[in-house]
Coordinates of C-alpha atoms and ligand atoms in Angstrom, one line a residue:
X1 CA 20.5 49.7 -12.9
X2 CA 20.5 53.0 -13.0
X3 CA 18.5 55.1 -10.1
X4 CA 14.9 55.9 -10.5
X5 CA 14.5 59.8 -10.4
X6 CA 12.7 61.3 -7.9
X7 CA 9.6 63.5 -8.4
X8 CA 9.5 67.2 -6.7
X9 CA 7.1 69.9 -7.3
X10 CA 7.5 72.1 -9.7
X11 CA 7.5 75.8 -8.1
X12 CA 7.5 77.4 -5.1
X13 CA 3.7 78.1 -5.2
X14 CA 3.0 74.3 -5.6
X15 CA 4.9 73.3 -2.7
X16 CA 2.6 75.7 -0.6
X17 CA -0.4 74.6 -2.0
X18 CA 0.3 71.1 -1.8
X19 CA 1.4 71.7 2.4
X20 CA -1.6 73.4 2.7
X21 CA -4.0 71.4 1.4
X22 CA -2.3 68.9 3.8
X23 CA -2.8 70.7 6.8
X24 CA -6.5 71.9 5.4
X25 CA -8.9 69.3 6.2
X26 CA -11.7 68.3 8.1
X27 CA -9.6 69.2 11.6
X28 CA -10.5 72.9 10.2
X29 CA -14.3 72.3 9.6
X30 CA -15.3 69.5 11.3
X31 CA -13.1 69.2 14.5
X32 CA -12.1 72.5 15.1
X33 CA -15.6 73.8 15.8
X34 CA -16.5 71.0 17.7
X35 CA -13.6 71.0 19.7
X36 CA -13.8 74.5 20.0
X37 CA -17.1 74.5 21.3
X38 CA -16.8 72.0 23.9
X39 CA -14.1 73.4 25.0
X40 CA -15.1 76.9 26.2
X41 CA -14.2 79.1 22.6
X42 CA -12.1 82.0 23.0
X43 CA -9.7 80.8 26.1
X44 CA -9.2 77.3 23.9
X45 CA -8.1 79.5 21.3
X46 CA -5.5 81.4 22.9
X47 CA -4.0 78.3 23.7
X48 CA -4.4 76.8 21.2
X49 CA -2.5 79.5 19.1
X50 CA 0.2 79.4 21.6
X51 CA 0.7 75.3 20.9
X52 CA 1.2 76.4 17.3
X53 CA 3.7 79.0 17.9
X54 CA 5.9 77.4 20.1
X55 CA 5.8 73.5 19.1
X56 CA 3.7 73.4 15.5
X57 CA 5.7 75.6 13.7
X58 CA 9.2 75.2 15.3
X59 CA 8.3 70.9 13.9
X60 CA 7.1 71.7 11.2
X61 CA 10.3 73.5 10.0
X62 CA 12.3 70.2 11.6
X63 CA 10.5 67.8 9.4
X64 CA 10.9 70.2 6.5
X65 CA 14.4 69.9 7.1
X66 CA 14.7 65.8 7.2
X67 CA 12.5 65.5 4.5
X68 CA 14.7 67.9 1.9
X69 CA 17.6 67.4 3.2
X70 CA 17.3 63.3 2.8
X71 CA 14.8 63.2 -0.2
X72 CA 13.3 60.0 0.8
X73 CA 10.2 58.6 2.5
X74 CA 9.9 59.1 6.6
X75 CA 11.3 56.2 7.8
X76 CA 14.5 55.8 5.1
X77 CA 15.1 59.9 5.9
X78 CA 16.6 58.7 9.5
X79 CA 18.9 56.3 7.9
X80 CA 20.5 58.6 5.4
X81 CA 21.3 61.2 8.1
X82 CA 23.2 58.6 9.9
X83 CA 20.8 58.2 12.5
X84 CA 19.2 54.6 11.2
X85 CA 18.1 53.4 14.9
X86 CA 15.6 56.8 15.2
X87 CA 14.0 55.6 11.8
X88 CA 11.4 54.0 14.6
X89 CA 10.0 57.8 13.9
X90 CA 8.9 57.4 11.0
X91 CA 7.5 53.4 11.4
X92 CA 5.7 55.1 14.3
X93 CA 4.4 57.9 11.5
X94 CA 3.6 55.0 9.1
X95 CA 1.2 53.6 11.8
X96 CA -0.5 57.1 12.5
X97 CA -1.4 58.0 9.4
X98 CA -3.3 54.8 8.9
X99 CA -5.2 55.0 12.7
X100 CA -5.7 58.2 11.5
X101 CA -6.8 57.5 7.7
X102 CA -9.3 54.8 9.6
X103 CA -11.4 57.0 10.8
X104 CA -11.0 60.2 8.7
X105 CA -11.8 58.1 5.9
X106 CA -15.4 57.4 7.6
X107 CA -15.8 61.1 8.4
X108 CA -14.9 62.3 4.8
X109 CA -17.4 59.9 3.3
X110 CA -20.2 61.4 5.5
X111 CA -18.8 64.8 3.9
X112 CA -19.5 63.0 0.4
X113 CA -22.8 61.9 1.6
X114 CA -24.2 65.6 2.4
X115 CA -22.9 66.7 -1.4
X116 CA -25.1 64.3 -2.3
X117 CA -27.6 64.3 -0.1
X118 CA -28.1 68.6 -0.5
X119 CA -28.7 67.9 -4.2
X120 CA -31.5 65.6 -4.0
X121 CA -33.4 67.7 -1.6
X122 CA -33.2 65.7 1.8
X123 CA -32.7 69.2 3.7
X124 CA -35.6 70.9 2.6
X125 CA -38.1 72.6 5.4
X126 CA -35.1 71.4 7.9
X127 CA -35.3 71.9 11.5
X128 CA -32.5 71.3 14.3
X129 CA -34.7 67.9 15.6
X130 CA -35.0 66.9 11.8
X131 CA -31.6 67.8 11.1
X132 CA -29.8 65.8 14.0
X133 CA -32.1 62.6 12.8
X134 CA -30.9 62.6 9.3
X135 CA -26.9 63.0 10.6
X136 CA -27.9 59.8 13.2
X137 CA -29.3 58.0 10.5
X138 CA -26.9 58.9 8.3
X139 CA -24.0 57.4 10.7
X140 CA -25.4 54.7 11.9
X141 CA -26.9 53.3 8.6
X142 CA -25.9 49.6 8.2
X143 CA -23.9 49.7 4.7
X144 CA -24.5 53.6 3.6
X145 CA -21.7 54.9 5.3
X146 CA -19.1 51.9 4.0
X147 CA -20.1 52.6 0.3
X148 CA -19.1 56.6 0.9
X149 CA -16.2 55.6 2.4
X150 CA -15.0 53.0 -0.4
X151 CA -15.9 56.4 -2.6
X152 CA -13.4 58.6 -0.9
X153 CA -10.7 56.0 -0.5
X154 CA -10.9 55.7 -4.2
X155 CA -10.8 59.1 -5.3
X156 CA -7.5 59.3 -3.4
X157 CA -6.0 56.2 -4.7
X158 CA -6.7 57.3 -8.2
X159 CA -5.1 60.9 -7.8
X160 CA -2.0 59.1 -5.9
X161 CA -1.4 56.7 -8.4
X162 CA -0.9 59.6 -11.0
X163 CA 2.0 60.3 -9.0
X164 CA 3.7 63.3 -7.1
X165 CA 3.0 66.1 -10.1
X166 CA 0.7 64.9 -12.1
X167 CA -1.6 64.1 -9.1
X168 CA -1.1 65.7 -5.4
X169 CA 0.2 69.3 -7.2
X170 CA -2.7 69.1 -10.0
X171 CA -5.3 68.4 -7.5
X172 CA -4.3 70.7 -4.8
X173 CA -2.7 73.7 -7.5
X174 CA -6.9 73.6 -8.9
X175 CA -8.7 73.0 -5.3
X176 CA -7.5 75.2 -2.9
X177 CA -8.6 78.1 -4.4
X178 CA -11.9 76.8 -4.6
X179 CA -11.9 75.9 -1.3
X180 CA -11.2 79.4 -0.5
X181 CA -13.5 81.0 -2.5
X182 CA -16.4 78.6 -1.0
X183 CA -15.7 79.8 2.7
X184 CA -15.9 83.7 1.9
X185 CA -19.2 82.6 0.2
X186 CA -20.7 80.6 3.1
X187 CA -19.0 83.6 5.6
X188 CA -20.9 86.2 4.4
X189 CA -24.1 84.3 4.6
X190 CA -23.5 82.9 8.3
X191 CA -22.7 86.2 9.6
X192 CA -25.9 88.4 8.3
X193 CA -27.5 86.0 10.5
X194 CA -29.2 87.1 13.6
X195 CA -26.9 85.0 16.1
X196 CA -23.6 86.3 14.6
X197 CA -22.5 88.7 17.3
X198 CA -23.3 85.8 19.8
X199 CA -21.6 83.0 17.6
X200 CA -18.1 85.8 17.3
X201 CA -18.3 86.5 21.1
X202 CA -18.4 82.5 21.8
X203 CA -15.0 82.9 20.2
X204 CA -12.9 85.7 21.3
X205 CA -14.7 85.4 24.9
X206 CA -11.9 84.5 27.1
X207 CA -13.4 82.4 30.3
X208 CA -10.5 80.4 31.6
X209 CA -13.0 78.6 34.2
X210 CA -13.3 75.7 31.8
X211 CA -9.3 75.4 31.4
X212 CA -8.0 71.9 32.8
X213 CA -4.9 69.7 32.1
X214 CA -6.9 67.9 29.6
X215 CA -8.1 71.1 27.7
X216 CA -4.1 71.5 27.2
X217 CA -3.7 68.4 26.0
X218 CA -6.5 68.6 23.6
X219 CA -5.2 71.8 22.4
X220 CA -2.0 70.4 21.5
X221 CA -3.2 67.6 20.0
X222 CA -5.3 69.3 17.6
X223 CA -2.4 71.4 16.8
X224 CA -0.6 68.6 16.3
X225 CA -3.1 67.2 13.9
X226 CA -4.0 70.5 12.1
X227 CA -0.5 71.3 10.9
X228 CA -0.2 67.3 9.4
X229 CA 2.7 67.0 12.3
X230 CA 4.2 64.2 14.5
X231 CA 3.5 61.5 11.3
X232 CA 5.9 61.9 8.6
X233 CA 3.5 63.7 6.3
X234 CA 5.3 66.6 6.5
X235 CA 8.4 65.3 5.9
X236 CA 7.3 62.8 3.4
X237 CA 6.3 66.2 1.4
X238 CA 9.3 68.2 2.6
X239 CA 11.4 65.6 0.1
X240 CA 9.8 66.8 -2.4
X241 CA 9.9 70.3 -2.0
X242 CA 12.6 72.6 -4.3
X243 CA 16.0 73.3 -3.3
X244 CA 15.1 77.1 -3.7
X245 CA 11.9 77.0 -0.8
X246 CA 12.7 78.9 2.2
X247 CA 11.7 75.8 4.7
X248 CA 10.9 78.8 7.9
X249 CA 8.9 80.9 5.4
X250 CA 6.8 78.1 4.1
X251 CA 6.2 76.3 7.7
X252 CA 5.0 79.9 9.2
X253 CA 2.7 80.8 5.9
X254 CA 1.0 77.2 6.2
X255 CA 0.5 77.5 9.6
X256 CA -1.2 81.1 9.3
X257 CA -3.2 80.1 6.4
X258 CA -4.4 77.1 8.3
X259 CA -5.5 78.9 11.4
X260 CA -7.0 81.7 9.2
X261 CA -9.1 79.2 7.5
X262 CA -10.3 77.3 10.6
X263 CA -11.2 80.3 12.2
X264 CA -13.3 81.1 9.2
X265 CA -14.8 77.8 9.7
X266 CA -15.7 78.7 13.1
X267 CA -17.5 82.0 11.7
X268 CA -19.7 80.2 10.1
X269 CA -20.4 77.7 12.1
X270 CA -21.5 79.6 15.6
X271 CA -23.8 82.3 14.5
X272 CA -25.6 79.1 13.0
X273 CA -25.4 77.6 16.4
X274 CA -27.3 80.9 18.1
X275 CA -29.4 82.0 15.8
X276 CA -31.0 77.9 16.1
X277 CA -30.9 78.1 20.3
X278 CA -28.2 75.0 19.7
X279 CA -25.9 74.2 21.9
X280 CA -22.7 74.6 21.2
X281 CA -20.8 72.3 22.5
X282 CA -22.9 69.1 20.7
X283 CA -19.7 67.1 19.8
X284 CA -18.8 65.8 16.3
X285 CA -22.4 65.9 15.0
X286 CA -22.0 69.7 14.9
X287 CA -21.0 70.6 11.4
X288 CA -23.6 68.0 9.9
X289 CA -26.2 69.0 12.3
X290 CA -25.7 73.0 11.8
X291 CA -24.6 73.5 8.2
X292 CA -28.0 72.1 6.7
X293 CA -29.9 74.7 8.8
X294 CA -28.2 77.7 7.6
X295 CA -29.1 77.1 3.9
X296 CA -32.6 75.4 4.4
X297 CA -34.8 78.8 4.3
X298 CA -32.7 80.1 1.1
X299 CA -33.3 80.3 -2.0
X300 CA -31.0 77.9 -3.8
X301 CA -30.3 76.4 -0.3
X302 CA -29.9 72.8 -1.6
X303 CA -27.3 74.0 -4.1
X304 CA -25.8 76.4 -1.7
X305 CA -25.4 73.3 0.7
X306 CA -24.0 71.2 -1.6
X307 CA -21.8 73.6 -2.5
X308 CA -20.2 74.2 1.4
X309 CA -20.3 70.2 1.5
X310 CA -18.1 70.3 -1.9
X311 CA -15.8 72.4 -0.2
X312 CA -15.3 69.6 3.2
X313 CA -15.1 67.2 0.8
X314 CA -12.3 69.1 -0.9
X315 CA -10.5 70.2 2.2
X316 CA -10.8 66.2 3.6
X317 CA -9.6 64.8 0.2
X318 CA -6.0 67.0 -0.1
X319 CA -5.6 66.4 3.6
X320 CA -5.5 62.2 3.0
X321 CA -3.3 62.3 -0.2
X322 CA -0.8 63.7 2.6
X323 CA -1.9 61.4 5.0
X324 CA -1.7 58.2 2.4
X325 CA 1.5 59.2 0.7
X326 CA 3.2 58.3 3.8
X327 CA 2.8 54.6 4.0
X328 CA 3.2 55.0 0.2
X329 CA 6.7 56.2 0.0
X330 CA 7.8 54.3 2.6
X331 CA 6.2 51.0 0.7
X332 CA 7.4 51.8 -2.5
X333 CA 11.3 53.4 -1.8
X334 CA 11.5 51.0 1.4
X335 CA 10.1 47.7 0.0
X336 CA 10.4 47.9 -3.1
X337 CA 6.7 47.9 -4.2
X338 CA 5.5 50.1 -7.5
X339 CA 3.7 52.9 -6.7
X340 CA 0.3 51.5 -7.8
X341 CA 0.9 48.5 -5.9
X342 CA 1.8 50.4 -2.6
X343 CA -1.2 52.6 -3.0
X344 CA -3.7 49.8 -3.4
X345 CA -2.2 47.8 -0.7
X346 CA -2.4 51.2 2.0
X347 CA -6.0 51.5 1.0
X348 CA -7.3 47.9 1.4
X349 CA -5.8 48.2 5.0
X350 CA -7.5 51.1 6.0
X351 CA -10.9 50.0 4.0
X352 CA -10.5 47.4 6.3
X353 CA -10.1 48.4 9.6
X354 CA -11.4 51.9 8.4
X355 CA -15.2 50.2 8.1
X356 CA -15.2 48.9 11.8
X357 CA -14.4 52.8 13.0
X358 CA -17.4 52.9 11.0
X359 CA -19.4 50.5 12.1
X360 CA -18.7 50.8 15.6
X361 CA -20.9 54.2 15.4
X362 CA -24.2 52.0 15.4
X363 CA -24.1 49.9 12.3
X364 CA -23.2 47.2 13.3
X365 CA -24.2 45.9 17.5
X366 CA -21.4 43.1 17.2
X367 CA -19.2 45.8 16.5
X368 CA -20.2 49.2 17.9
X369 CA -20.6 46.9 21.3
X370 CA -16.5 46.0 21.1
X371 CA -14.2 48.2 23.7
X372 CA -10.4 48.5 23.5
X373 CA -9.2 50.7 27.0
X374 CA -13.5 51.7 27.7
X375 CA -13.6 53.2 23.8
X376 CA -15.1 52.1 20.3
X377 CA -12.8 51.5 17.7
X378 CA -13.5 55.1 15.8
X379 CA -13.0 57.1 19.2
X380 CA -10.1 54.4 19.6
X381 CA -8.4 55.1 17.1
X382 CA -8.5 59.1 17.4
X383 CA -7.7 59.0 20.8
X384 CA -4.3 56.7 20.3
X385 CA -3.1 59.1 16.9
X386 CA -4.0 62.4 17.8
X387 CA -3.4 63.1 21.4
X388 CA -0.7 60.3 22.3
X389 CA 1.5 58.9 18.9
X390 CA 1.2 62.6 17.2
X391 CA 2.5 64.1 20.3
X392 CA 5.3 61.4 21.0
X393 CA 6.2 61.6 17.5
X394 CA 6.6 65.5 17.6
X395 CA 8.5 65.4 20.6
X396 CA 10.9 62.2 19.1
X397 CA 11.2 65.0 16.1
X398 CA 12.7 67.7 18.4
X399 CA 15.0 65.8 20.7
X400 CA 16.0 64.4 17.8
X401 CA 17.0 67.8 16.1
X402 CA 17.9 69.6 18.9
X403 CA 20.1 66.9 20.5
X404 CA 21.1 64.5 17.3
X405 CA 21.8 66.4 14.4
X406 CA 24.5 68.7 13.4
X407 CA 23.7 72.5 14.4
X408 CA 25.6 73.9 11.9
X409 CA 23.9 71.4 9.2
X410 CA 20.7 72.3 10.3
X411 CA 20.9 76.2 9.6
X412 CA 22.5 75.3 6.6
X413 CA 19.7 73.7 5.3
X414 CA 17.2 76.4 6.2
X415 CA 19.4 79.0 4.9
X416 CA 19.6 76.8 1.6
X417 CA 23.3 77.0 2.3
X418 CA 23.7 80.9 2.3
X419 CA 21.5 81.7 -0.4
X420 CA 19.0 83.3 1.9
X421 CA 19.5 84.8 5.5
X422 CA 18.2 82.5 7.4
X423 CA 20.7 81.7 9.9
X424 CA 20.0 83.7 13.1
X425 CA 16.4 82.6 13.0
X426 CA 18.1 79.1 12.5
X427 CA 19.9 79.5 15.7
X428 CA 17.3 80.8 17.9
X429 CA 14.8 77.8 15.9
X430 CA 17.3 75.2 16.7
X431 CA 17.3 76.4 21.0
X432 CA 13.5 76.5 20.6
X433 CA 14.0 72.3 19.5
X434 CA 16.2 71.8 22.2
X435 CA 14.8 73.5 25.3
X436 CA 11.6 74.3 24.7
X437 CA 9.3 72.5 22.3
X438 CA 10.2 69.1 23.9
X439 CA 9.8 70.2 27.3
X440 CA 6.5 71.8 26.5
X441 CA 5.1 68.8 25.2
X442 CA 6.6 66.4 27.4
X443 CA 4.8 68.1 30.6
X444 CA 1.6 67.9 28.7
X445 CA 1.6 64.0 28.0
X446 CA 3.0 63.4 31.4
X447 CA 0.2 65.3 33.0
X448 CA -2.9 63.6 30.3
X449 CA -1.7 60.4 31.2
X450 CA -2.0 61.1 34.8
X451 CA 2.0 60.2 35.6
X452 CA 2.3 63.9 36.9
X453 CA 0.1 66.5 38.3
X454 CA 0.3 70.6 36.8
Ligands
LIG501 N1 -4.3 68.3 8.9 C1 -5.4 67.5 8.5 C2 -6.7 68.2 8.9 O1 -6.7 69.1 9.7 C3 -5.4 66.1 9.0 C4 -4.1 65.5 8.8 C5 -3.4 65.0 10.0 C6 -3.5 65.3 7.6 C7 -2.2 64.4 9.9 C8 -2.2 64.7 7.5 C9 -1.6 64.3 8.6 O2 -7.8 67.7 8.6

């Protein structure tokens, strides 16, 4: 029979795009804020952008390399380097994405909601009491929320079914622009507000008073889960990238990009948090709770809304196509399934499990009254993916490239065998994998799970 071939992207400027709008998501509009807030603001940050120097990037590049340098889905990739018995990486990446898709698949239909919700008005004369009532109800509505999120795992389904090319490039090559161009937009209004020197002080203010182990922890994590690492996303895409991309120069622009774009979500976030007297550190409600407020005394507000709403909905919806593709590939080049069949089979699975992280936010008392380890299933299922399996998985990633694989092989592949020169920052990448990356996280996850004390 002969071989099915293999889809790539077409171009350089797809495969960045397509990465991107991966790491792009609601971790940069919904969670980082929030996060950010609670957190302390401009101390968070500085570590935050040292977790992405030192460990995001350097893994990023690593599962660049399996990914290209194997061609296949996350969990086959270990097996054709030779390495079968760490293919346990990407199973354990298989099982992330969908804890992760089960609750970010909740969140992003909220998203979809508020599009909706914006155009017909429900924001109008808005206050911050008003405002937080209409997010509660919102969330804890008894079948509202499972309808949006049926709506957003279908979108997905029907852009991956069209394939590698045809869907995931057309989708992200025509929305991240737009995405881009919303942000400026909704930028420019946040900061002529009156709170905006107080919302860009709560950021670059550095007060390490509020630093703890578990701050560190939470940093990396959301690293870890900006950047799409630790799950096979990235090197579920990486196989698909062209032999020409320079793997270092892509991980390092994605990774700028990202943070640029997050911190753009923070600008216009916290001058709405000041100029309202909010607090902010109010958790996930945050974005939902904030956003309506800024637009509700504009003219055009309602469309202006919908319009920053369009752009989370965006952002969340070229974030899952990464995040489903990788229990996609694996189903369809590991099992044998079609593509349509392994896409419909990933989204039933995280439908279901995905609507009791939904309904465990008040929908449902049976449900939201269930406890696994003194947590609901949504904050469950967050907890276990981003700050535990993402981190294990990135720190599998580097001992596995600093300690498993063939140095010389692994510059090669960076320097796309000599075409560019790539191979001194190949060497001093490859040291970073071996001594520092996995020590860096392994003192972190030690010290969060209480088995040592920094
Ligand atoms: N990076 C995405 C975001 O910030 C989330 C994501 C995590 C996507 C893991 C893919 C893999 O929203």
């Amino acid at each position: 029979m002969e071989a099915k071939k293999r889809e790539t992207f077409s171009s350089g400027l797809a495969v960045f795009l397509a990465t991107l709008g991966s790491a792009i998501g609601l971790g940069n509009i919904w969670r980082f804020p929030y996060i950010t807030g609670m957190n302390g603001g401009g101390a968070f940050l500085l570590i935050y952008f040292l977790c992405i120097i030192l460990v995001g990037i350097p893994i990023m590049i690593s599962e660049f390399y399996i990914g290209r340098k194997t061609r296949t889905n996350a969990v086959g990739a270990f097996g054709k380097l030779g390495r079968g018995e760490f293919g346990f990486i990407g199973l354990m990446g298989v099982l992330s994405s969908l804890l992760i898709m089960f609750f970010y698949s909740s969140v992003a239909g909220w998203v979809y909601s508020y599009v909706f919700k914006s155009l017909t008005g429900t924001f109008q004369g808005v206050t911050s009491q008003t405002s937080a009532k209409i997010f509660e109800s919102a969330i804890t509505h008894p079948w509202q929320p499972l309808f949006w999120q049926a709506v957003v795992l279908l979108v997905v389904a029907l852009v991956l079914i069209l394939g590698v090319k045809k869907g995931i490039e057309k989708a992200t090559k025509t929305l991240m622009p737009v995405l881009f161009i919303l942000i400026i937009m909704i930028d420019i209004r946040a900061l002529t507000l009156s709170g905006a020197p107080k919302g860009i002080d709560f950021l670059i203010n550095v007060d390490f008073s509020k630093v703890t182990g578990a701050t560190i922890l939470t940093a990396l994590g959301l690293a870890f889960f900006k950047l799409s690492l630790g799950m096979g996303a990235m090197i579920t895409y990486g196989s698909y990238f062209t032999r020409e991309n320079n793997l270092p120069a892509t991980a390092a622009q994605v990774a700028l990009s990202d943070t640029l774009v997050s911190l753009l979500a923070g600008l216009a976030i916290f001058p709405v948090v000041f100029t309202f007297n909010m607090e902010p550190s109010a958790g996930p409600g945050l974005l939902f709770i904030t956003i309506p407020l800024v637009f509700s005394k504009l003219p055009f507000g309602n469309f202006l809304l919908a319009l920053f709403f369009l752009l989370a909905s965006i952002a969340a919806t070229t974030a899952m196509l990464s995040l489903v593709e990788v229990p996609v590939a694996y189903l369809s080049e590991e099992k044998g399934f079609s593509r349509k069949k392994a896409v419909v089979v990933t989204v039933i699975i995280i439908m279901l499990f995905g609507s009791l992280a939904t309904l465990s936010l008040g929908g449902n008392q049976a449900i939201s009254q269930l406890k696994i380890f003194g947590k609901g299933f949504f904050d469950f299922f967050d907890y276990l993916s981003s700050n535990i399996l993402l981190p294990l998985g990135g720190l599998f990633t580097a001992i596995f490239i600093g300690y498993f694989i063939n140095k010389e092989d692994f510059i090669k592949e960076l320097s796309n065998h000599g075409l560019i020169g790539n191979e001194r920052l190949g060497v001093f990448l490859y040291r970073i994998l071996r001594y520092i990356t996995p020590a860096l996280v392994l003192i972190i996850l030690l010290n969060s799970l209480g088995l040592i004390k920094i």
